[in-house]
Amino acid sequence: MLMFVDPTRIARRLRVRGVVQGVGFRPFVYRFATQLGLAGWVRNDGCGVEIEIHGSEPLLDAFTQCLATEAPPLARVDAIEPEVIPPDLSRKDFVILPSVEGGVATAIGPDVTVCPSCLGELFDPDDRRWRYPFINCTHCGPRYTITRALPYDRARTSMVGFIQCPGCEAEYHHPGDRRFHAEPNACPVCGPRLSLFEPHGVRALARDPVAETLRRLRLGEIVAIKGLGGFHLACDASLPDSVARLRVRKRRPHEPLALMCANLPSVARWAQLTAAEAAILESPERPIVLLRKQGDLDAILPGVAPGLDEVGMMLPYTPLHYLLFHEAAGRPAGTAWLAAAQPLTLVMTSANPHGEPLVQGNDEAFERLGEIADVLLMHDRDIVVRCDDSVLRVRTDLPAGSEQGAGGGIQFLRRSRGFTPLSLPLSDTGPAVLAFGAHFKASLCLVRGREAFLSQHIGGLDNPEACAALDEAAEHLQTILAVQPEALAHDAHPDYYSTRAALALAERLGIPAIPVQHHHAHIAAVCAEHGIDEPVIGLAADGVGLGTDGMPWGGELLHVQGAVFRRLGHLSPLPLPGGDRAAHEPWRMACGVLHALGRRDEAIMRFAARPNVEQVLGMLLRGARCPPTTSLGRCFDAAAGLLGVCEVMTYEGQAAMLLEVLARRFGACLPLPGGYHIDSRVESGLSVLNLYPMLAQLADEDDAARGAAHFHATLVEALSQWISDAAYASGTRSVVLTGGCFHNLVLAAGLRHRLLARGLQVFEAQHVPPGDGGLAFGQAWVARAALRQGWL
């Protein structure tokens, strides 16, 4: 029997890699292929999306090109790998096949905000999902925080227990529907439901949980609200007593609180907005963005961000958030109300008792939030992964990146919800490495091939709950990416829980564990982000990290190339009276400086109100429990103590933040004459930047704002000279600035400007935090380099 062969028909199998699951990619492929009259199929598998396509060569070329250029908004196509296959003449249509199991080489997308189409339905009284707090589609909603494993299918999410009603089932299986294979798809008939509870676990008397929640907020109560990756603690920001009560219950007396407003016009009432900042606020990721306050914010909303000139603002990102503002607006039909400023402003802060990880489950919420919240707004969809809000700012002096609006680059302070687990590209491939970070602002990083996956922010590892959260995150990251690491990386400090966790896992898996010096990892993280393979001069400036000499480092000039670093210099050491306690009490750092300057009597007079000042000065005199530190963070603390800006800190970085605010308020000024000198120590071969002359002049300053401005100006001048000397001496023109001190915009922008003017190329952390939240990224990069060089 003769078979007619169509000479124009060819076939290809396409492998699409990237963020292509849970983002409507298969429906997009189906619709596009059908429009072109092509035959074949598409399916999810562990590597991403696989497509078999049959048709003429021009149509297949057009189809392949548009997979990347016309992909759904939440998709990210990293690669399309074509393979020519024999055409199947019997195939006439295009279908979506069930997902297949296999090794995972793809990733799930992050949680994103409600899309405009779903908002239109949410506020349409004639729609079956009117005011339904779990509305979503393939273009929006939860992804990462509900997913247990890949490939991304409903059975592998926390939606598995919600059986779709006939209406939802029809949407889910109709290729032309916006909810085709939207795994969290649900409606009021079949999906998750809200409930309002009293703290002791009894359901509150409320016909409508949203309306009752708003009523409680307006009465001044504190409400725990279950969200995507955990709970928020919310109160009405316009009620000072409520804000004060929240601070007392959470033991957070001064730390800034984030605000949520309905839209940009509402935000503009409280903060100054650039086009770039507005674009970030409205982006699908919906981070907290640090903005300059309007002048009357502190007078109208006292207690939100005391003493600071910035405030963290965010827009609603879940349907439930929108419903609270909709209720406050009087339940208008349609979405036009979202264009006008709304009066309701909510404090939205992470729901966790002081120092503990984010609350995740309902039973856990009753146990851990019962003494903080007056009422709890909960639902019955499980949160699989804790994931706190991301925090970032826009810097106009940084190069524009991919995740910013027009007019500036972004810099993360905390990378979490909305961005986790999006991968960061690496310049080279290598073995899979899992890095465990350090102790403060803990996060993890798993590198696979040419991708680096950062975990969500976990926080300080100061209690068993936080340590357990780190272990859970490490397990989930390996599971969701289906990767068993070939090596582990950790901080060189032997007593960090992250170090012990890495060593325990390494022993269990029978793989090497690679220690990475803290400041080496800071600089390496920036090298990894920018794809720098050549040597760099790096300044790592932070609070503390264990040095190779066993001493606390924190103001380090290093020469870094891959797995190798060499210490070029450090700040002149300051004494830490009382050890770690001095890191929380700037007055102790000031005493240490005054003692070193021979001004002991002055220290007694300045800090006479401190009952243990004589004891502290006695320790300094004997040299007992006063380890030296080269930390720039502690230098900030000493300056704050000497200027009377902050004697005792109630949150990390408070003294430095208050100094920065005063410097900005005062304005530009010249460096202090003779404020520093650079010593080249022949015996050690190190360059030491001595800032004691500046600190001595600050001790005589009677205007704190002027002193803060002089401190920053002198520091910028000193550091730029120190770095430039090292760069020119080594022949290296690439400079890395990193560490927690570079959250300070006056320092970071000033130093960047000076170094660029000296002809140096400057690199800073942008899409990874410069502080310890980005440390795991650098650890993984160093460990890979060590493995590549055959160290183990």
GROMACS .gro file of N, CA and C in nm, residues 206-282:
model
  231
  206ALA      N    1  -1.936   3.640   6.348
  206ALA     CA    2  -1.922   3.729   6.234
  206ALA      C    3  -1.988   3.666   6.112
  207ARG      N    4  -2.084   3.736   6.055
  207ARG     CA    5  -2.146   3.687   5.932
  207ARG      C    6  -2.050   3.700   5.814
  208ASP      N    7  -1.968   3.804   5.818
  208ASP     CA    8  -1.870   3.829   5.711
  208ASP      C    9  -1.735   3.854   5.778
  209PRO      N   10  -1.641   3.761   5.766
  209PRO     CA   11  -1.512   3.777   5.834
  209PRO      C   12  -1.437   3.903   5.792
  210VAL      N   13  -1.447   3.943   5.664
  210VAL     CA   14  -1.376   4.061   5.618
  210VAL      C   15  -1.435   4.187   5.681
  211ALA      N   16  -1.568   4.198   5.681
  211ALA     CA   17  -1.633   4.315   5.740
  211ALA      C   18  -1.604   4.324   5.890
  212GLU      N   19  -1.607   4.211   5.959
  212GLU     CA   20  -1.580   4.211   6.102
  212GLU      C   21  -1.434   4.245   6.130
  213THR      N   22  -1.342   4.199   6.044
  213THR     CA   23  -1.201   4.231   6.061
  213THR      C   24  -1.179   4.382   6.050
  214LEU      N   25  -1.241   4.444   5.950
  214LEU     CA   26  -1.228   4.588   5.935
  214LEU      C   27  -1.285   4.660   6.058
  215ARG      N   28  -1.397   4.613   6.107
  215ARG     CA   29  -1.456   4.675   6.226
  215ARG      C   30  -1.360   4.667   6.344
  216ARG      N   31  -1.298   4.550   6.362
  216ARG     CA   32  -1.204   4.533   6.473
  216ARG      C   33  -1.081   4.624   6.456
  217LEU      N   34  -1.033   4.636   6.332
  217LEU     CA   35  -0.919   4.724   6.307
  217LEU      C   36  -0.953   4.868   6.342
  218ARG      N   37  -1.073   4.911   6.304
  218ARG     CA   38  -1.114   5.050   6.333
  218ARG      C   39  -1.137   5.073   6.481
  219LEU      N   40  -1.164   4.966   6.555
  219LEU     CA   41  -1.177   4.977   6.700
  219LEU      C   42  -1.041   4.983   6.769
  220GLY      N   43  -0.935   4.962   6.693
  220GLY     CA   44  -0.801   4.968   6.750
  220GLY      C   45  -0.741   4.833   6.784
  221GLU      N   46  -0.805   4.726   6.740
  221GLU     CA   47  -0.753   4.594   6.773
  221GLU      C   48  -0.641   4.553   6.677
  222ILE      N   49  -0.562   4.457   6.723
  222ILE     CA   50  -0.453   4.400   6.644
  222ILE      C   51  -0.503   4.269   6.585
  223VAL      N   52  -0.488   4.254   6.453
  223VAL     CA   53  -0.540   4.137   6.384
  223VAL      C   54  -0.425   4.059   6.321
  224ALA      N   55  -0.422   3.929   6.347
  224ALA     CA   56  -0.329   3.840   6.276
  224ALA      C   57  -0.399   3.793   6.149
  225ILE      N   58  -0.338   3.818   6.034
  225ILE     CA   59  -0.399   3.787   5.904
  225ILE      C   60  -0.312   3.684   5.833
  226LYS      N   61  -0.373   3.571   5.799
  226LYS     CA   62  -0.300   3.466   5.728
  226LYS      C   63  -0.288   3.505   5.581
  227GLY      N   64  -0.167   3.501   5.528
  227GLY     CA   65  -0.143   3.540   5.390
  227GLY      C   66  -0.090   3.427   5.306
  228LEU      N   67   0.008   3.458   5.220
  228LEU     CA   68   0.063   3.358   5.128
  228LEU      C   69   0.172   3.275   5.195
  229GLY      N   70   0.273   3.342   5.253
  229GLY     CA   71   0.384   3.269   5.311
  229GLY      C   72   0.391   3.275   5.461
  230GLY      N   73   0.283   3.322   5.523
  230GLY     CA   74   0.279   3.333   5.668
  230GLY      C   75   0.171   3.430   5.710
  231PHE      N   76   0.179   3.476   5.834
  231PHE     CA   77   0.081   3.570   5.888
  231PHE      C   78   0.142   3.710   5.896
  232HIS      N   79   0.055   3.810   5.886
  232HIS     CA   80   0.089   3.947   5.921
  232HIS      C   81   0.020   3.982   6.052
  233LEU      N   82   0.078   4.076   6.125
  233LEU     CA   83   0.010   4.144   6.233
  233LEU      C   84  -0.028   4.282   6.181
  234ALA      N   85  -0.156   4.312   6.184
  234ALA     CA   86  -0.207   4.436   6.125
  234ALA      C   87  -0.278   4.521   6.229
  235CYS      N   88  -0.268   4.652   6.211
  235CYS     CA   89  -0.350   4.745   6.289
  235CYS      C   90  -0.368   4.871   6.206
  236ASP      N   91  -0.463   4.954   6.247
  236ASP     CA   92  -0.490   5.079   6.177
  236ASP      C   93  -0.378   5.177   6.210
  237ALA      N   94  -0.302   5.218   6.109
  237ALA     CA   95  -0.185   5.303   6.131
  237ALA      C   96  -0.222   5.440   6.184
  238SER      N   97  -0.349   5.482   6.167
  238SER     CA   98  -0.390   5.615   6.212
  238SER      C   99  -0.425   5.618   6.361
  239LEU      N  100  -0.418   5.502   6.427
  239LEU     CA  101  -0.450   5.494   6.569
  239LEU      C  102  -0.321   5.472   6.648
  240PRO      N  103  -0.261   5.578   6.702
  240PRO     CA  104  -0.131   5.565   6.770
  240PRO      C  105  -0.132   5.464   6.884
  241ASP      N  106  -0.242   5.454   6.958
  241ASP     CA  107  -0.247   5.360   7.069
  241ASP      C  108  -0.236   5.215   7.019
  242SER      N  109  -0.297   5.188   6.904
  242SER     CA  110  -0.290   5.053   6.847
  242SER      C  111  -0.147   5.020   6.806
  243VAL      N  112  -0.081   5.116   6.742
  243VAL     CA  113   0.058   5.096   6.699
  243VAL      C  114   0.147   5.074   6.822
  244ALA      N  115   0.126   5.155   6.924
  244ALA     CA  116   0.207   5.141   7.047
  244ALA      C  117   0.183   5.007   7.113
  245ARG      N  118   0.057   4.962   7.115
  245ARG     CA  119   0.026   4.833   7.177
  245ARG      C  120   0.088   4.718   7.098
  246LEU      N  121   0.087   4.729   6.966
  246LEU     CA  122   0.152   4.628   6.883
  246LEU      C  123   0.301   4.621   6.913
  247ARG      N  124   0.363   4.737   6.929
  247ARG     CA  125   0.507   4.738   6.959
  247ARG      C  126   0.536   4.671   7.094
  248VAL      N  127   0.453   4.699   7.192
  248VAL     CA  128   0.475   4.641   7.325
  248VAL      C  129   0.459   4.489   7.319
  249ARG      N  130   0.352   4.444   7.254
  249ARG     CA  131   0.326   4.300   7.251
  249ARG      C  132   0.430   4.224   7.170
  250LYS      N  133   0.479   4.286   7.066
  250LYS     CA  134   0.579   4.218   6.984
  250LYS      C  135   0.721   4.243   7.032
  251ARG      N  136   0.735   4.324   7.135
  251ARG     CA  137   0.867   4.361   7.189
  251ARG      C  138   0.955   4.421   7.079
  252ARG      N  139   0.898   4.520   7.014
  252ARG     CA  140   0.965   4.588   6.903
  252ARG      C  141   0.948   4.738   6.923
  253PRO      N  142   1.017   4.797   7.022
  253PRO     CA  143   0.986   4.934   7.064
  253PRO      C  144   1.014   5.042   6.961
  254HIS      N  145   1.114   5.022   6.875
  254HIS     CA  146   1.153   5.131   6.784
  254HIS      C  147   1.170   5.086   6.639
  255GLU      N  148   1.184   4.960   6.613
  255GLU     CA  149   1.211   4.913   6.478
  255GLU      C  150   1.100   4.958   6.383
  256PRO      N  151   1.136   5.006   6.263
  256PRO     CA  152   1.034   5.058   6.172
  256PRO      C  153   0.933   4.951   6.130
  257LEU      N  154   0.809   4.994   6.111
  257LEU     CA  155   0.699   4.908   6.069
  257LEU      C  156   0.660   4.943   5.927
  258ALA      N  157   0.622   4.843   5.848
  258ALA     CA  158   0.581   4.866   5.710
  258ALA      C  159   0.434   4.905   5.705
  259LEU      N  160   0.399   4.984   5.605
  259LEU     CA  161   0.261   5.027   5.583
  259LEU      C  162   0.208   4.969   5.452
  260MET      N  163   0.079   4.937   5.450
  260MET     CA  164   0.013   4.894   5.328
  260MET      C  165  -0.098   4.994   5.295
  261CYS      N  166  -0.096   5.042   5.170
  261CYS     CA  167  -0.199   5.133   5.121
  261CYS      C  168  -0.266   5.070   5.000
  262ALA      N  169  -0.383   5.120   4.966
  262ALA     CA  170  -0.462   5.059   4.859
  262ALA      C  171  -0.400   5.078   4.722
  263ASN      N  172  -0.330   5.189   4.697
  263ASN     CA  173  -0.283   5.220   4.563
  263ASN      C  174  -0.178   5.331   4.570
  264LEU      N  175  -0.125   5.369   4.454
  264LEU     CA  176  -0.020   5.471   4.451
  264LEU      C  177  -0.067   5.608   4.502
  265PRO      N  178  -0.187   5.654   4.465
  265PRO     CA  179  -0.230   5.783   4.523
  265PRO      C  180  -0.235   5.781   4.675
  266SER      N  181  -0.269   5.667   4.734
  266SER     CA  182  -0.271   5.656   4.880
  266SER      C  183  -0.130   5.657   4.936
  267VAL      N  184  -0.037   5.590   4.868
  267VAL     CA  185   0.103   5.590   4.912
  267VAL      C  186   0.160   5.732   4.908
  268ALA      N  187   0.126   5.806   4.801
  268ALA     CA  188   0.181   5.940   4.783
  268ALA      C  189   0.141   6.035   4.895
  269ARG      N  190   0.036   6.001   4.968
  269ARG     CA  191  -0.002   6.082   5.084
  269ARG      C  192   0.106   6.076   5.191
  270TRP      N  193   0.176   5.964   5.201
  270TRP     CA  194   0.270   5.943   5.311
  270TRP      C  195   0.416   5.943   5.268
  271ALA      N  196   0.445   5.922   5.139
  271ALA     CA  197   0.584   5.908   5.096
  271ALA      C  198   0.605   5.973   4.960
  272GLN      N  199   0.727   6.015   4.937
  272GLN     CA  200   0.765   6.071   4.807
  272GLN      C  201   0.791   5.956   4.711
  273LEU      N  202   0.744   5.972   4.588
  273LEU     CA  203   0.750   5.863   4.491
  273LEU      C  204   0.816   5.908   4.361
  274THR      N  205   0.916   5.832   4.316
  274THR     CA  206   0.968   5.850   4.181
  274THR      C  207   0.899   5.751   4.088
  275ALA      N  208   0.919   5.768   3.958
  275ALA     CA  209   0.859   5.676   3.861
  275ALA      C  210   0.912   5.534   3.882
  276ALA      N  211   1.042   5.524   3.913
  276ALA     CA  212   1.101   5.392   3.934
  276ALA      C  213   1.041   5.324   4.057
  277GLU      N  214   1.024   5.400   4.163
  277GLU     CA  215   0.968   5.343   4.286
  277GLU      C  216   0.822   5.303   4.266
  278ALA      N  217   0.747   5.385   4.193
  278ALA     CA  218   0.607   5.351   4.164
  278ALA      C  219   0.599   5.222   4.084
  279ALA      N  220   0.689   5.206   3.988
  279ALA     CA  221   0.688   5.084   3.905
  279ALA      C  222   0.717   4.961   3.989
  280ILE      N  223   0.810   4.972   4.083
  280ILE     CA  224   0.841   4.858   4.169
  280ILE      C  225   0.724   4.826   4.261
  281LEU      N  226   0.662   4.929   4.319
  281LEU     CA  227   0.548   4.906   4.407
  281LEU      C  228   0.436   4.832   4.335
  282GLU      N  229   0.412   4.866   4.209
  282GLU     CA  230   0.303   4.806   4.133
  282GLU      C  231   0.344   4.679   4.059
   0.00000   0.00000   0.00000
